[in-house]
mmCIF file of C-alpha atoms in Angstrom:
data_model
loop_
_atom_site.group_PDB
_atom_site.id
_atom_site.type_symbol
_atom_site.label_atom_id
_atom_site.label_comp_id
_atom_site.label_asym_id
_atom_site.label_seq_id
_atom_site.Cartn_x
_atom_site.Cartn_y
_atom_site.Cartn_z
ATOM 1 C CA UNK L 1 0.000 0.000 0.000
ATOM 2 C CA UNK L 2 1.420 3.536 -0.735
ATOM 3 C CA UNK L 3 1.064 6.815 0.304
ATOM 4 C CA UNK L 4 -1.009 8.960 -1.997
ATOM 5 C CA UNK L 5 -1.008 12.459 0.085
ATOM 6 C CA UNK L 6 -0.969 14.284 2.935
ATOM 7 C CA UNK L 7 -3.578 17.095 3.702
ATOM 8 C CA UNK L 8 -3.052 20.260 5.686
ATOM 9 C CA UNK L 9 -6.084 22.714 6.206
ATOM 10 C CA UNK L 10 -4.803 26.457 5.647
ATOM 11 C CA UNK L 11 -6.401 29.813 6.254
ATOM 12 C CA UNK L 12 -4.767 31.365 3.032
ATOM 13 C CA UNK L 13 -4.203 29.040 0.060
ATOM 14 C CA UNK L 14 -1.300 31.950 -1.378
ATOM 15 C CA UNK L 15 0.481 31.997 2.382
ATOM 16 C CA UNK L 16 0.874 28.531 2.820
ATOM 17 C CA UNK L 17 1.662 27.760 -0.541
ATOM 18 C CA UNK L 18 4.367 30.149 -0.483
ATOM 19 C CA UNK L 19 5.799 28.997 2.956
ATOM 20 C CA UNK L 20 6.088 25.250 1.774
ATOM 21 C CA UNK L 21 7.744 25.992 -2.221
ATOM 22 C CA UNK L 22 9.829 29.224 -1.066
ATOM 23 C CA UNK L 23 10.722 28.570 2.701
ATOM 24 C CA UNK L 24 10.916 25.203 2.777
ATOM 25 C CA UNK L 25 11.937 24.224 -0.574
ATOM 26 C CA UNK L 26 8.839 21.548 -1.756
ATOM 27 C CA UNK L 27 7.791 23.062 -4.990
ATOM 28 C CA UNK L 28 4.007 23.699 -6.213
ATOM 29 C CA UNK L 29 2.952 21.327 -8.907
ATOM 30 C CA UNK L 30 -0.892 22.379 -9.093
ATOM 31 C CA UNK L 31 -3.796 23.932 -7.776
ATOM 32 C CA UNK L 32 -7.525 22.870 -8.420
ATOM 33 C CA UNK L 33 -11.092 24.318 -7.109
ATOM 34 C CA UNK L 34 -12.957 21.439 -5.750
ATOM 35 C CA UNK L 35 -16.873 23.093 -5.721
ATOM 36 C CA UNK L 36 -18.151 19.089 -4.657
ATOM 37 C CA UNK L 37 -16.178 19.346 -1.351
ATOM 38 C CA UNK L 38 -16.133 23.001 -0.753
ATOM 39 C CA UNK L 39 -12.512 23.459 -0.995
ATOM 40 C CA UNK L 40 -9.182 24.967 -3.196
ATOM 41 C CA UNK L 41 -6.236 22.883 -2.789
ATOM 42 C CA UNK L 42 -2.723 23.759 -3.582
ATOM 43 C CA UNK L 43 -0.690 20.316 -4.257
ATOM 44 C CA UNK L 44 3.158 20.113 -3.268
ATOM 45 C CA UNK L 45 5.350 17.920 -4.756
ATOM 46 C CA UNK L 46 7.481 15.454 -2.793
ATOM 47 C CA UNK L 47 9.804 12.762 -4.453
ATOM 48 C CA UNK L 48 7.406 10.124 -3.293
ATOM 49 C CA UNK L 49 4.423 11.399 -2.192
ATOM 50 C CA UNK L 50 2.121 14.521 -2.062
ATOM 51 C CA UNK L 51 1.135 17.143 0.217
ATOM 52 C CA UNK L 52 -2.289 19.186 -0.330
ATOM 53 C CA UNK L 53 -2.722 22.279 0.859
ATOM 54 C CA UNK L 54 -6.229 22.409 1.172
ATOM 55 C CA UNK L 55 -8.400 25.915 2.274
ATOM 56 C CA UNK L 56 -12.209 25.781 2.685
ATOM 57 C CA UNK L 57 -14.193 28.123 -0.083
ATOM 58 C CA UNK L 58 -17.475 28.366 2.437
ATOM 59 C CA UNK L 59 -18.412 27.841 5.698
ATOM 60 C CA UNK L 60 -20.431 24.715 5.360
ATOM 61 C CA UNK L 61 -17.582 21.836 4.398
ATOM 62 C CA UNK L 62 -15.858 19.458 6.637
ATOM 63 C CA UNK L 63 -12.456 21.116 6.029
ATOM 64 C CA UNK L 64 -14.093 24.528 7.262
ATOM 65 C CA UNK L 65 -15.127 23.242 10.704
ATOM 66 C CA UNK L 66 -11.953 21.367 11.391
ATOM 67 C CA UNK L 67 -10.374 25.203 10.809
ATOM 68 C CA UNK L 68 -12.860 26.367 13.383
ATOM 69 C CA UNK L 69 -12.336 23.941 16.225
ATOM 70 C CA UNK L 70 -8.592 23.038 15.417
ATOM 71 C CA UNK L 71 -7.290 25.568 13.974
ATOM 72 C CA UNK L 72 -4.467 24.892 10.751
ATOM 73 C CA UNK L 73 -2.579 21.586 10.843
ATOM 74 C CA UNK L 74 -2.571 18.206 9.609
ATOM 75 C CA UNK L 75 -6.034 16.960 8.301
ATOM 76 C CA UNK L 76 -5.708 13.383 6.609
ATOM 77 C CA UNK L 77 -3.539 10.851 5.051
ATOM 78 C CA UNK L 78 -4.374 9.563 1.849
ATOM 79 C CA UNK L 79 -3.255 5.577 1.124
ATOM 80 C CA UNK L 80 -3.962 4.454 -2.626
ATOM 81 C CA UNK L 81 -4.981 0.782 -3.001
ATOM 82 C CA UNK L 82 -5.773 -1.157 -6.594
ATOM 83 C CA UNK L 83 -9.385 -1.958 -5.705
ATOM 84 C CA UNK L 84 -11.780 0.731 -3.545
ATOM 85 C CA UNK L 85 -14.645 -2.045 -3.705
ATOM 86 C CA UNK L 86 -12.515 -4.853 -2.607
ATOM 87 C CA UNK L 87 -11.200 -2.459 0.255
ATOM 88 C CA UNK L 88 -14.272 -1.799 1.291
ATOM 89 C CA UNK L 89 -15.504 -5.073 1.740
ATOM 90 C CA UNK L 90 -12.143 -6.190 4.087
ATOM 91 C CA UNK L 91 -12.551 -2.880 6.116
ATOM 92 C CA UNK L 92 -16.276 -3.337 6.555
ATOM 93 C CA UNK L 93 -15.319 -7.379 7.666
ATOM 94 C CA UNK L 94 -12.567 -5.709 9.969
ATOM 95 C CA UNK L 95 -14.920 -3.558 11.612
ATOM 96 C CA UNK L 96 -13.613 -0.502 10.341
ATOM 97 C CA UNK L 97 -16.512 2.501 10.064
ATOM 98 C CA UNK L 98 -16.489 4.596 7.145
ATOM 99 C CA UNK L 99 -17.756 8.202 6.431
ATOM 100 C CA UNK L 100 -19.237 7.428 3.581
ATOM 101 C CA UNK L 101 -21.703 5.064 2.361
ATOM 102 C CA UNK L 102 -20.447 4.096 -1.193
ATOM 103 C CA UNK L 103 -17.274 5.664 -3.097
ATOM 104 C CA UNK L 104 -17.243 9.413 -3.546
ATOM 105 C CA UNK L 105 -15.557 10.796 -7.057
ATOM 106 C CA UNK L 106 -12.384 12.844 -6.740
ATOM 107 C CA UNK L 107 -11.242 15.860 -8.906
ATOM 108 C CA UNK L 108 -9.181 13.108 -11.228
ATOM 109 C CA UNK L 109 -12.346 11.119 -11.399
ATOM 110 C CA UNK L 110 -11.020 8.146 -9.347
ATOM 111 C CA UNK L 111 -13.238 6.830 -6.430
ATOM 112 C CA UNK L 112 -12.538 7.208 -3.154
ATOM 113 C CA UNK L 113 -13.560 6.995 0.619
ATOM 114 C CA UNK L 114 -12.488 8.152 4.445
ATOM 115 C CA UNK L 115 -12.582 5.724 7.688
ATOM 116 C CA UNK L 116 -13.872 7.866 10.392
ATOM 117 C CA UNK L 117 -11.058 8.417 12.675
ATOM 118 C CA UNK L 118 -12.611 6.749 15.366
ATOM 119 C CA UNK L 119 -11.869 3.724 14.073
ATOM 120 C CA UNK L 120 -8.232 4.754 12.948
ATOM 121 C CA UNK L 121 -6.704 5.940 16.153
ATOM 122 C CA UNK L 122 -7.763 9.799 15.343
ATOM 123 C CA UNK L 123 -6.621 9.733 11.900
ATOM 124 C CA UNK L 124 -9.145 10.180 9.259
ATOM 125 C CA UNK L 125 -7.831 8.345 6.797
ATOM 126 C CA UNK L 126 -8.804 8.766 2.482
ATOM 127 C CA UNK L 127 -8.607 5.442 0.404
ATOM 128 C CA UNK L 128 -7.707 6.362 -3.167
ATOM 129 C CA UNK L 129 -8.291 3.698 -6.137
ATOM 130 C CA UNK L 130 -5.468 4.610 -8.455
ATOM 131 C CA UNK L 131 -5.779 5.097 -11.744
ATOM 132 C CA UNK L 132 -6.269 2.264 -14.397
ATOM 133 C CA UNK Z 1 12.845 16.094 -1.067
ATOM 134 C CA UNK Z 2 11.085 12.741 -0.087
ATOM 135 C CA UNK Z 3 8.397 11.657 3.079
ATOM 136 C CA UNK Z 4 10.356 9.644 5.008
ATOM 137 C CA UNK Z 5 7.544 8.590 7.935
ATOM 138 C CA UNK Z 6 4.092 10.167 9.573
ATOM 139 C CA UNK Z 7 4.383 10.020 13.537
ATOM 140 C CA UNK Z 8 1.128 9.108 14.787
ATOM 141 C CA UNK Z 9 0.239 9.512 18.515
ATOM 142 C CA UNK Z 10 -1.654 6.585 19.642
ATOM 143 C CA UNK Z 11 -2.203 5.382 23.776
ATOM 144 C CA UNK Z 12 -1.906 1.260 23.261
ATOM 145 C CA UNK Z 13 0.969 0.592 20.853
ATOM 146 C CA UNK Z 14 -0.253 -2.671 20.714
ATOM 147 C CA UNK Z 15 -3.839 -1.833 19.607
ATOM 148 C CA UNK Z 16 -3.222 0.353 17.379
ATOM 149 C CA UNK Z 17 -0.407 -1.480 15.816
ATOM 150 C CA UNK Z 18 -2.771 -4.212 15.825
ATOM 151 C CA UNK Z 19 -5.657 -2.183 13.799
ATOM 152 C CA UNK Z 20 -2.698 -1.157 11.070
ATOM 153 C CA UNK Z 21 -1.314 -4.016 10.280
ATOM 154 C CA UNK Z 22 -4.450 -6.398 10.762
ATOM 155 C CA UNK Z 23 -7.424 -4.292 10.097
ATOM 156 C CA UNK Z 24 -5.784 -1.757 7.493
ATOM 157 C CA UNK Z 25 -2.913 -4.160 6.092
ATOM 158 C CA UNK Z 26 -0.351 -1.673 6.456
ATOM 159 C CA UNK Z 27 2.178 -4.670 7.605
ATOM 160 C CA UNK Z 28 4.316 -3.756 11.056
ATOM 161 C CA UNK Z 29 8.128 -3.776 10.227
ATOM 162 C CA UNK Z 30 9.637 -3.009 13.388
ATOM 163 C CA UNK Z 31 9.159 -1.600 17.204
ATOM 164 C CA UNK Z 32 11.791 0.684 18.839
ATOM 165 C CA UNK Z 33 12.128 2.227 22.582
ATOM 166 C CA UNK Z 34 13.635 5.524 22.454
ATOM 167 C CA UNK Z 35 14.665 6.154 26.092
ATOM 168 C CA UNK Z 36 16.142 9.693 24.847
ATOM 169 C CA UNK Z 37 12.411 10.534 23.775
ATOM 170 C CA UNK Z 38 10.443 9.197 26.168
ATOM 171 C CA UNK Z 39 8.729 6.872 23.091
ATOM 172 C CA UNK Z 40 7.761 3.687 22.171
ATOM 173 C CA UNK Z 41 7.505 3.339 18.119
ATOM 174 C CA UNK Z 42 6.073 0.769 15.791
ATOM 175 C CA UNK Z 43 7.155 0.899 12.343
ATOM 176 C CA UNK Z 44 4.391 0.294 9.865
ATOM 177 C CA UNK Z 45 5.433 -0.401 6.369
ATOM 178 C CA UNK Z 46 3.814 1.415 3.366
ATOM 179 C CA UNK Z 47 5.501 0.748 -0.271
ATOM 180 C CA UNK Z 48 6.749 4.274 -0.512
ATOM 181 C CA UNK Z 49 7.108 5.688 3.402
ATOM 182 C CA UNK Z 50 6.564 4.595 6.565
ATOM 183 C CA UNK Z 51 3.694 5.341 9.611
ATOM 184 C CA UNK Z 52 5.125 5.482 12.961
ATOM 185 C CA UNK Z 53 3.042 5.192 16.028
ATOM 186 C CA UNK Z 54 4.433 6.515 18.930
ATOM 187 C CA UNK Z 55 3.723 6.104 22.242
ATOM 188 C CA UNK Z 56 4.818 7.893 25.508
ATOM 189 C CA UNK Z 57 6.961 5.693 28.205
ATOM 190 C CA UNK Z 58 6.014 8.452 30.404
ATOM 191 C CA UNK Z 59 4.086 12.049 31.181
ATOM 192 C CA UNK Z 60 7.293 14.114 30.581
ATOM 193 C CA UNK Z 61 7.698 14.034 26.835
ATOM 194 C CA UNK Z 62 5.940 16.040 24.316
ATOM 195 C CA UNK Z 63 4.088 13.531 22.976
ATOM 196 C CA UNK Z 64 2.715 12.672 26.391
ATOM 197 C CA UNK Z 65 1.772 16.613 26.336
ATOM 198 C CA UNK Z 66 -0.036 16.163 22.775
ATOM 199 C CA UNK Z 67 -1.745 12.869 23.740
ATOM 200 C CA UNK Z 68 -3.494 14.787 26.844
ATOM 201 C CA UNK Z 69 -4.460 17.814 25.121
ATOM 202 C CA UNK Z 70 -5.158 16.718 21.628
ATOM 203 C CA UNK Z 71 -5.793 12.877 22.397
ATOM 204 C CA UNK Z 72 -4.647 10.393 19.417
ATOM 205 C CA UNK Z 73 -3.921 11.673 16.284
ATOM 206 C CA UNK Z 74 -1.900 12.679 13.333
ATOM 207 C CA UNK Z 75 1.753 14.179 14.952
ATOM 208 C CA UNK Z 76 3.954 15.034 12.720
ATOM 209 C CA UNK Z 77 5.950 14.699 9.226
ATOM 210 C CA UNK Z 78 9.575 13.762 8.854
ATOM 211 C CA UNK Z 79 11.013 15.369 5.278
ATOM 212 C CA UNK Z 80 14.340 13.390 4.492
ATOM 213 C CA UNK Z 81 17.241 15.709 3.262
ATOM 214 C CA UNK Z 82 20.681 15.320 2.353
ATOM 215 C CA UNK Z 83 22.714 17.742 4.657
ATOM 216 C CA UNK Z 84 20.878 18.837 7.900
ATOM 217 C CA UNK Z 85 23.506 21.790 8.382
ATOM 218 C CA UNK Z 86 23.068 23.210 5.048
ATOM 219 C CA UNK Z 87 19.156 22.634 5.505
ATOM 220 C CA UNK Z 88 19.487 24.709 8.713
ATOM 221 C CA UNK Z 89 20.897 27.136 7.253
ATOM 222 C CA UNK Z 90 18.565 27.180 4.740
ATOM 223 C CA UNK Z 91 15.354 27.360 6.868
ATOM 224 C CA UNK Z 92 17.360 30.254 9.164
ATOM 225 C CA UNK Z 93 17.757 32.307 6.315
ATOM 226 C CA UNK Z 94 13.788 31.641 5.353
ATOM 227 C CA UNK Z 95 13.115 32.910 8.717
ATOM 228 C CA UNK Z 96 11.854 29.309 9.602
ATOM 229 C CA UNK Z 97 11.770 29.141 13.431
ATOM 230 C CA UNK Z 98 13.374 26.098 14.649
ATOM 231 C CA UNK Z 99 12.508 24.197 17.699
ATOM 232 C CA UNK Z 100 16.422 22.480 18.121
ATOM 233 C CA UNK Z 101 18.757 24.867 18.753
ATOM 234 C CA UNK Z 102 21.367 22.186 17.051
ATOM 235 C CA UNK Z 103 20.288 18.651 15.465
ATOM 236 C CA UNK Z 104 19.398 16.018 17.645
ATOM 237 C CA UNK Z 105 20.532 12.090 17.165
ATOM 238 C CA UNK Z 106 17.922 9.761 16.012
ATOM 239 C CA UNK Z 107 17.651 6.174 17.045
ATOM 240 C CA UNK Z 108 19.496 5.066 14.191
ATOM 241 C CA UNK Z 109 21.990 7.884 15.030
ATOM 242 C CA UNK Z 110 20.664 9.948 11.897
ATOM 243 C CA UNK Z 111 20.997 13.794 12.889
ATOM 244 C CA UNK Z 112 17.635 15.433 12.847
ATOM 245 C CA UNK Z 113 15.878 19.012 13.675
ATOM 246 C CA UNK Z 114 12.077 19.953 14.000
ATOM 247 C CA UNK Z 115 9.966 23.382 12.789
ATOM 248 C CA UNK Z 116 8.063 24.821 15.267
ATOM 249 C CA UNK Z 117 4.079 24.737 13.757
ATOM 250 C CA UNK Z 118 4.312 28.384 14.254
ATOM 251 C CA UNK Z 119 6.274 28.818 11.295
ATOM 252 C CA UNK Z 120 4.690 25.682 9.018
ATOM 253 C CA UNK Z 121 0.641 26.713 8.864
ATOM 254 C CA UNK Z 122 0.634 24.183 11.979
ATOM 255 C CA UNK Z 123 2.389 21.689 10.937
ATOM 256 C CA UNK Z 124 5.231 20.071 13.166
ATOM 257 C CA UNK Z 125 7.689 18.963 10.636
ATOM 258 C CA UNK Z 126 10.867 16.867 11.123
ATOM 259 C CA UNK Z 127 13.884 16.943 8.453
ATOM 260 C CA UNK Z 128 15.847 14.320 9.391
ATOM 261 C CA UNK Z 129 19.585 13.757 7.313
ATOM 262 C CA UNK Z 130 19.423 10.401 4.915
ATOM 263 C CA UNK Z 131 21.827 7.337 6.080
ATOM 264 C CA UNK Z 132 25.285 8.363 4.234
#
């Protein structure tokens, strides 16, 4: 299993863009308006991995409220696996609770889902079918 | 510059490396007790990084501090680089606020230096110098 991403929620999608290419050296790659989940993202390019700056555009998305209570910080992993049905069907024999019901669609048009952190030691965690 | 590992704060290393590796399938590679932290570690293995949960020995270290305030959860991220005193440097220059006033030793006697959040949208973030 490999590591897709890692999300941080940010107040200001320019700031914290800036901070991670200019001050710390991991450069931009894109940025994308996701209206579905409320949200701009800013994606950061590691060697091996990914990390998504991600900034709420309203008040009503999931991202927004984590802002509120938590302030900025680390948000979620992302883990990519071959087959989102087939992973669904070991977590839900595992026990594991997911967020969501069936497979939501992400900005690339691959399907994905989150285990509610309760079930992950606090970490919400996004399962990613790569691409075919 | 490449992920090298996600610290994740957990209370029962054995449940939760238990729920990884058996529920999630994120296989365990190896367990560690760093007396000079405070920490107990499991090693989970992903293809491309590596998950670490980390658990306090006792109520002095800052992951002890985390674990009662924030309870479990996502920690921090550990960037790999090739020279940690030219990455010092670097980040000092940036105005990146440092939480080591000089690089610490690892448990595999890598040299290694945090960012305060302050400076990193909230983001703890270790760079930690790749094996020679």
């Amino acid at each position: 299993m490999k590591l897709d991403h890692i999300a941080i929620v940010v107040r200001d999608l320019e700031q914290a863009a800036s901070v991670y290419s200019k001050k710390l050296g991991v450069p931009l790659k894109s940025r994308h308006r996701i209206d579905a989940e409320g949200v701009e993202v800013a994606v950061m390019e590691l060697d091996n991995a990914h990390i998504e700056l991600v900034k709420p555009l309203d008040k009503a998305s999931g991202v927004a409220s984590f802002l509120e209570k938590r302030g900025e910080g680390l948000h979620h992993i992302c883990l990519e696996v071959d087959n989102i049905e087939a992973l669904i069907r070991y977590l839900g024999a595992s026990g594991i609770k997911l967020i969501d019901d069936k497979p939501r669609t992400g900005y690339k048009g691959n399907k994905a889902v989150f285990v509610h952190p309760s079930s992950t030691n606090g970490v919400l965690i996004e399962f990613y079918e790569k691409d075919m």
